[in-house]
Amino acid sequence: QVQLEESGGGSVQSGGSLSVSCAASGYSYSAYCMGWFRQAPGNERRWVATITRDGSTTYADSVKGRFTISRDNAKNTLYLQMNSLKPEDTAMYVCAAAPSRTGNWCRDFQYWGQGTQVTVSS
Protein backbone atom coordinates (compact mmCIF):
# COMPACT_ATOMS: atom_id res chain seq x y z
CA GLN A 1 0.00 0.00 0.00
CA VAL A 2 1.45 3.34 -1.07
CA GLN A 3 1.64 5.99 1.63
CA LEU A 4 2.92 9.54 1.59
CA GLU A 5 2.76 11.14 5.01
CA GLU A 6 3.64 14.78 5.50
CA SER A 7 4.72 16.27 8.81
CA GLY A 8 6.33 19.38 10.24
CA GLY A 9 3.79 22.02 9.37
CA GLY A 10 2.83 24.71 11.85
CA SER A 11 2.54 28.42 12.45
CA VAL A 12 5.33 30.95 12.06
CA GLN A 13 5.67 34.69 11.78
CA SER A 14 6.54 36.43 8.55
CA GLY A 15 10.24 36.16 7.84
CA GLY A 16 10.57 32.95 9.78
CA SER A 17 11.53 29.44 8.69
CA LEU A 18 9.84 26.06 8.71
CA SER A 19 10.69 22.63 7.41
CA VAL A 20 8.21 19.99 6.27
CA SER A 21 8.86 16.33 5.53
CA CYS A 22 7.20 13.56 3.58
CA ALA A 23 7.74 9.91 4.52
CA ALA A 24 7.09 7.52 1.64
CA SER A 25 6.38 3.81 1.67
CA GLY A 26 4.88 1.07 -0.48
CA TYR A 27 6.69 1.83 -3.75
CA SER A 28 10.23 2.31 -5.13
CA TYR A 29 10.79 5.76 -3.69
CA SER A 30 14.30 6.18 -5.10
CA ALA A 31 13.05 5.54 -8.64
CA TYR A 32 10.41 8.26 -8.52
CA CYS A 33 10.46 11.96 -9.15
CA MET A 34 9.07 13.84 -6.11
CA GLY A 35 7.33 17.14 -5.73
CA TRP A 36 5.72 19.58 -3.34
CA PHE A 37 2.47 21.35 -4.08
CA ARG A 38 0.39 23.74 -2.02
CA GLN A 39 -3.23 24.76 -1.84
CA ALA A 40 -4.66 27.75 -0.02
CA PRO A 41 -8.37 27.88 0.92
CA GLY A 42 -10.46 28.80 -2.09
CA ASN A 43 -7.54 28.45 -4.48
CA GLU A 44 -6.43 25.72 -6.82
CA ARG A 45 -3.46 23.50 -6.03
CA ARG A 46 -0.18 24.98 -7.22
CA TRP A 47 3.16 23.39 -7.90
CA VAL A 48 5.99 24.50 -5.58
CA ALA A 49 9.10 22.43 -6.34
CA THR A 50 10.25 19.11 -7.72
CA ILE A 51 13.31 16.93 -7.41
CA THR A 52 14.29 14.11 -9.75
CA ARG A 53 15.62 10.80 -8.53
CA ASP A 54 19.18 11.99 -9.20
CA GLY A 55 18.66 15.23 -7.30
CA SER A 56 17.97 17.82 -10.00
CA THR A 57 15.60 20.49 -8.70
CA THR A 58 13.15 23.00 -10.12
CA TYR A 59 11.17 25.70 -8.30
CA ALA A 60 8.19 27.93 -8.87
CA ASP A 61 9.24 31.56 -9.29
CA SER A 62 7.28 32.50 -6.16
CA VAL A 63 9.54 30.40 -3.92
CA LYS A 64 12.85 30.42 -5.79
CA GLY A 65 15.70 31.49 -3.53
CA ARG A 66 13.63 30.95 -0.37
CA PHE A 67 12.64 27.27 -0.46
CA THR A 68 14.89 24.22 -0.84
CA ILE A 69 13.65 20.78 -1.81
CA SER A 70 15.76 17.74 -0.96
CA ARG A 71 15.44 14.01 -0.61
CA ASP A 72 17.05 11.18 1.33
CA ASN A 73 16.65 8.00 -0.69
CA ALA A 74 18.03 5.87 2.16
CA LYS A 75 15.23 7.11 4.43
CA ASN A 76 12.53 7.32 1.74
CA THR A 77 11.91 10.88 2.82
CA LEU A 78 11.34 14.15 1.00
CA TYR A 79 11.98 17.55 2.59
CA LEU A 80 11.09 21.17 1.96
CA GLN A 81 13.04 23.84 3.84
CA MET A 82 11.17 27.13 3.77
CA ASN A 83 12.94 30.37 4.68
CA SER A 84 11.88 34.02 4.60
CA LEU A 85 8.27 32.92 4.79
CA LYS A 86 5.53 35.32 3.75
CA PRO A 87 1.82 35.37 4.60
CA GLU A 88 1.08 34.38 1.00
CA ASP A 89 2.94 31.10 1.63
CA THR A 90 0.08 30.05 3.93
CA ALA A 91 -1.38 26.82 2.52
CA MET A 92 -1.72 23.08 2.86
CA TYR A 93 1.54 21.57 1.62
CA VAL A 94 1.21 18.24 -0.15
CA CYS A 95 3.90 15.90 -1.43
CA ALA A 96 3.50 13.77 -4.53
CA ALA A 97 5.38 11.10 -6.49
CA ALA A 98 5.75 10.85 -10.25
CA PRO A 99 7.13 7.91 -12.25
CA SER A 100 8.05 10.05 -15.25
CA ARG A 101 10.19 13.05 -16.09
CA THR A 102 11.09 15.26 -19.01
CA GLY A 103 14.52 16.70 -18.40
CA ASN A 104 14.41 18.13 -14.87
CA TRP A 105 10.60 18.27 -14.88
CA CYS A 106 8.56 15.61 -13.14
CA ARG A 107 5.30 14.63 -14.80
CA ASP A 108 2.31 12.32 -14.39
CA PHE A 109 2.14 12.59 -10.60
CA GLN A 110 0.68 9.32 -9.43
CA TYR A 111 0.70 9.25 -5.62
CA TRP A 112 -0.37 12.04 -3.28
CA GLY A 113 -0.21 12.70 0.45
CA GLN A 114 -2.90 14.31 2.61
CA GLY A 115 -0.90 17.43 3.38
CA THR A 116 0.38 19.45 6.30
CA GLN A 117 -0.77 22.98 7.11
CA VAL A 118 1.64 25.91 7.07
CA THR A 119 0.40 29.23 8.40
CA VAL A 120 2.44 32.43 8.18
CA SER A 121 1.24 35.44 10.12
CA SER A 122 2.19 39.03 9.39
PDB file of C-alpha atoms in Angstrom:
ATOM      1  CA  GLN A   1       0.000   0.000   0.000  1.00  0.00           C
ATOM      2  CA  VAL A   2       1.452   3.341  -1.073  1.00  0.00           C
ATOM      3  CA  GLN A   3       1.636   5.994   1.627  1.00  0.00           C
ATOM      4  CA  LEU A   4       2.922   9.538   1.586  1.00  0.00           C
ATOM      5  CA  GLU A   5       2.760  11.138   5.008  1.00  0.00           C
ATOM      6  CA  GLU A   6       3.637  14.784   5.500  1.00  0.00           C
ATOM      7  CA  SER A   7       4.722  16.273   8.810  1.00  0.00           C
ATOM      8  CA  GLY A   8       6.335  19.378  10.238  1.00  0.00           C
ATOM      9  CA  GLY A   9       3.789  22.024   9.373  1.00  0.00           C
ATOM     10  CA  GLY A  10       2.825  24.711  11.846  1.00  0.00           C
ATOM     11  CA  SER A  11       2.543  28.420  12.446  1.00  0.00           C
ATOM     12  CA  VAL A  12       5.331  30.950  12.057  1.00  0.00           C
ATOM     13  CA  GLN A  13       5.670  34.691  11.778  1.00  0.00           C
ATOM     14  CA  SER A  14       6.538  36.433   8.548  1.00  0.00           C
ATOM     15  CA  GLY A  15      10.242  36.164   7.844  1.00  0.00           C
ATOM     16  CA  GLY A  16      10.572  32.945   9.782  1.00  0.00           C
ATOM     17  CA  SER A  17      11.527  29.439   8.692  1.00  0.00           C
ATOM     18  CA  LEU A  18       9.841  26.063   8.708  1.00  0.00           C
ATOM     19  CA  SER A  19      10.687  22.631   7.407  1.00  0.00           C
ATOM     20  CA  VAL A  20       8.206  19.994   6.265  1.00  0.00           C
ATOM     21  CA  SER A  21       8.863  16.325   5.529  1.00  0.00           C
ATOM     22  CA  CYS A  22       7.196  13.562   3.576  1.00  0.00           C
ATOM     23  CA  ALA A  23       7.741   9.914   4.517  1.00  0.00           C
ATOM     24  CA  ALA A  24       7.091   7.524   1.639  1.00  0.00           C
ATOM     25  CA  SER A  25       6.376   3.805   1.674  1.00  0.00           C
ATOM     26  CA  GLY A  26       4.878   1.074  -0.483  1.00  0.00           C
ATOM     27  CA  TYR A  27       6.687   1.827  -3.748  1.00  0.00           C
ATOM     28  CA  SER A  28      10.226   2.310  -5.127  1.00  0.00           C
ATOM     29  CA  TYR A  29      10.787   5.757  -3.694  1.00  0.00           C
ATOM     30  CA  SER A  30      14.303   6.182  -5.098  1.00  0.00           C
ATOM     31  CA  ALA A  31      13.051   5.544  -8.640  1.00  0.00           C
ATOM     32  CA  TYR A  32      10.412   8.261  -8.521  1.00  0.00           C
ATOM     33  CA  CYS A  33      10.463  11.964  -9.153  1.00  0.00           C
ATOM     34  CA  MET A  34       9.068  13.838  -6.114  1.00  0.00           C
ATOM     35  CA  GLY A  35       7.330  17.142  -5.733  1.00  0.00           C
ATOM     36  CA  TRP A  36       5.724  19.583  -3.337  1.00  0.00           C
ATOM     37  CA  PHE A  37       2.467  21.345  -4.080  1.00  0.00           C
ATOM     38  CA  ARG A  38       0.394  23.740  -2.017  1.00  0.00           C
ATOM     39  CA  GLN A  39      -3.235  24.764  -1.839  1.00  0.00           C
ATOM     40  CA  ALA A  40      -4.659  27.750  -0.018  1.00  0.00           C
ATOM     41  CA  PRO A  41      -8.366  27.882   0.922  1.00  0.00           C
ATOM     42  CA  GLY A  42     -10.462  28.801  -2.086  1.00  0.00           C
ATOM     43  CA  ASN A  43      -7.536  28.446  -4.477  1.00  0.00           C
ATOM     44  CA  GLU A  44      -6.427  25.720  -6.816  1.00  0.00           C
ATOM     45  CA  ARG A  45      -3.459  23.504  -6.026  1.00  0.00           C
ATOM     46  CA  ARG A  46      -0.179  24.981  -7.220  1.00  0.00           C
ATOM     47  CA  TRP A  47       3.162  23.388  -7.895  1.00  0.00           C
ATOM     48  CA  VAL A  48       5.989  24.504  -5.576  1.00  0.00           C
ATOM     49  CA  ALA A  49       9.095  22.429  -6.344  1.00  0.00           C
ATOM     50  CA  THR A  50      10.253  19.108  -7.724  1.00  0.00           C
ATOM     51  CA  ILE A  51      13.311  16.930  -7.414  1.00  0.00           C
ATOM     52  CA  THR A  52      14.287  14.114  -9.748  1.00  0.00           C
ATOM     53  CA  ARG A  53      15.624  10.795  -8.532  1.00  0.00           C
ATOM     54  CA  ASP A  54      19.177  11.986  -9.197  1.00  0.00           C
ATOM     55  CA  GLY A  55      18.656  15.233  -7.300  1.00  0.00           C
ATOM     56  CA  SER A  56      17.965  17.822  -9.997  1.00  0.00           C
ATOM     57  CA  THR A  57      15.600  20.488  -8.697  1.00  0.00           C
ATOM     58  CA  THR A  58      13.147  23.001 -10.118  1.00  0.00           C
ATOM     59  CA  TYR A  59      11.173  25.699  -8.304  1.00  0.00           C
ATOM     60  CA  ALA A  60       8.190  27.930  -8.874  1.00  0.00           C
ATOM     61  CA  ASP A  61       9.241  31.557  -9.286  1.00  0.00           C
ATOM     62  CA  SER A  62       7.280  32.497  -6.161  1.00  0.00           C
ATOM     63  CA  VAL A  63       9.542  30.397  -3.916  1.00  0.00           C
ATOM     64  CA  LYS A  64      12.851  30.416  -5.790  1.00  0.00           C
ATOM     65  CA  GLY A  65      15.698  31.494  -3.529  1.00  0.00           C
ATOM     66  CA  ARG A  66      13.628  30.952  -0.371  1.00  0.00           C
ATOM     67  CA  PHE A  67      12.644  27.266  -0.465  1.00  0.00           C
ATOM     68  CA  THR A  68      14.887  24.222  -0.842  1.00  0.00           C
ATOM     69  CA  ILE A  69      13.648  20.777  -1.808  1.00  0.00           C
ATOM     70  CA  SER A  70      15.758  17.744  -0.960  1.00  0.00           C
ATOM     71  CA  ARG A  71      15.436  14.009  -0.611  1.00  0.00           C
ATOM     72  CA  ASP A  72      17.047  11.184   1.326  1.00  0.00           C
ATOM     73  CA  ASN A  73      16.652   8.001  -0.689  1.00  0.00           C
ATOM     74  CA  ALA A  74      18.026   5.873   2.164  1.00  0.00           C
ATOM     75  CA  LYS A  75      15.235   7.113   4.432  1.00  0.00           C
ATOM     76  CA  ASN A  76      12.531   7.317   1.736  1.00  0.00           C
ATOM     77  CA  THR A  77      11.908  10.883   2.823  1.00  0.00           C
ATOM     78  CA  LEU A  78      11.342  14.152   1.000  1.00  0.00           C
ATOM     79  CA  TYR A  79      11.980  17.550   2.590  1.00  0.00           C
ATOM     80  CA  LEU A  80      11.089  21.169   1.964  1.00  0.00           C
ATOM     81  CA  GLN A  81      13.041  23.837   3.843  1.00  0.00           C
ATOM     82  CA  MET A  82      11.170  27.129   3.773  1.00  0.00           C
ATOM     83  CA  ASN A  83      12.940  30.370   4.678  1.00  0.00           C
ATOM     84  CA  SER A  84      11.877  34.021   4.598  1.00  0.00           C
ATOM     85  CA  LEU A  85       8.272  32.923   4.790  1.00  0.00           C
ATOM     86  CA  LYS A  86       5.527  35.322   3.746  1.00  0.00           C
ATOM     87  CA  PRO A  87       1.816  35.370   4.604  1.00  0.00           C
ATOM     88  CA  GLU A  88       1.082  34.375   0.999  1.00  0.00           C
ATOM     89  CA  ASP A  89       2.936  31.104   1.634  1.00  0.00           C
ATOM     90  CA  THR A  90       0.081  30.049   3.925  1.00  0.00           C
ATOM     91  CA  ALA A  91      -1.384  26.821   2.519  1.00  0.00           C
ATOM     92  CA  MET A  92      -1.723  23.080   2.862  1.00  0.00           C
ATOM     93  CA  TYR A  93       1.539  21.574   1.624  1.00  0.00           C
ATOM     94  CA  VAL A  94       1.212  18.239  -0.149  1.00  0.00           C
ATOM     95  CA  CYS A  95       3.900  15.896  -1.431  1.00  0.00           C
ATOM     96  CA  ALA A  96       3.505  13.765  -4.534  1.00  0.00           C
ATOM     97  CA  ALA A  97       5.383  11.102  -6.492  1.00  0.00           C
ATOM     98  CA  ALA A  98       5.749  10.850 -10.253  1.00  0.00           C
ATOM     99  CA  PRO A  99       7.133   7.911 -12.250  1.00  0.00           C
ATOM    100  CA  SER A 100       8.052  10.052 -15.251  1.00  0.00           C
ATOM    101  CA  ARG A 101      10.195  13.053 -16.092  1.00  0.00           C
ATOM    102  CA  THR A 102      11.095  15.256 -19.005  1.00  0.00           C
ATOM    103  CA  GLY A 103      14.522  16.701 -18.396  1.00  0.00           C
ATOM    104  CA  ASN A 104      14.406  18.131 -14.870  1.00  0.00           C
ATOM    105  CA  TRP A 105      10.605  18.268 -14.880  1.00  0.00           C
ATOM    106  CA  CYS A 106       8.560  15.609 -13.136  1.00  0.00           C
ATOM    107  CA  ARG A 107       5.299  14.633 -14.799  1.00  0.00           C
ATOM    108  CA  ASP A 108       2.311  12.321 -14.387  1.00  0.00           C
ATOM    109  CA  PHE A 109       2.145  12.593 -10.603  1.00  0.00           C
ATOM    110  CA  GLN A 110       0.680   9.317  -9.429  1.00  0.00           C
ATOM    111  CA  TYR A 111       0.703   9.252  -5.624  1.00  0.00           C
ATOM    112  CA  TRP A 112      -0.367  12.044  -3.277  1.00  0.00           C
ATOM    113  CA  GLY A 113      -0.213  12.703   0.449  1.00  0.00           C
ATOM    114  CA  GLN A 114      -2.899  14.311   2.613  1.00  0.00           C
ATOM    115  CA  GLY A 115      -0.899  17.429   3.382  1.00  0.00           C
ATOM    116  CA  THR A 116       0.382  19.451   6.302  1.00  0.00           C
ATOM    117  CA  GLN A 117      -0.771  22.980   7.115  1.00  0.00           C
ATOM    118  CA  VAL A 118       1.639  25.907   7.074  1.00  0.00           C
ATOM    119  CA  THR A 119       0.402  29.234   8.396  1.00  0.00           C
ATOM    120  CA  VAL A 120       2.441  32.427   8.179  1.00  0.00           C
ATOM    121  CA  SER A 121       1.236  35.445  10.125  1.00  0.00           C
ATOM    122  CA  SER A 122       2.189  39.034   9.387  1.00  0.00           C
TER     123      SER A 122
END
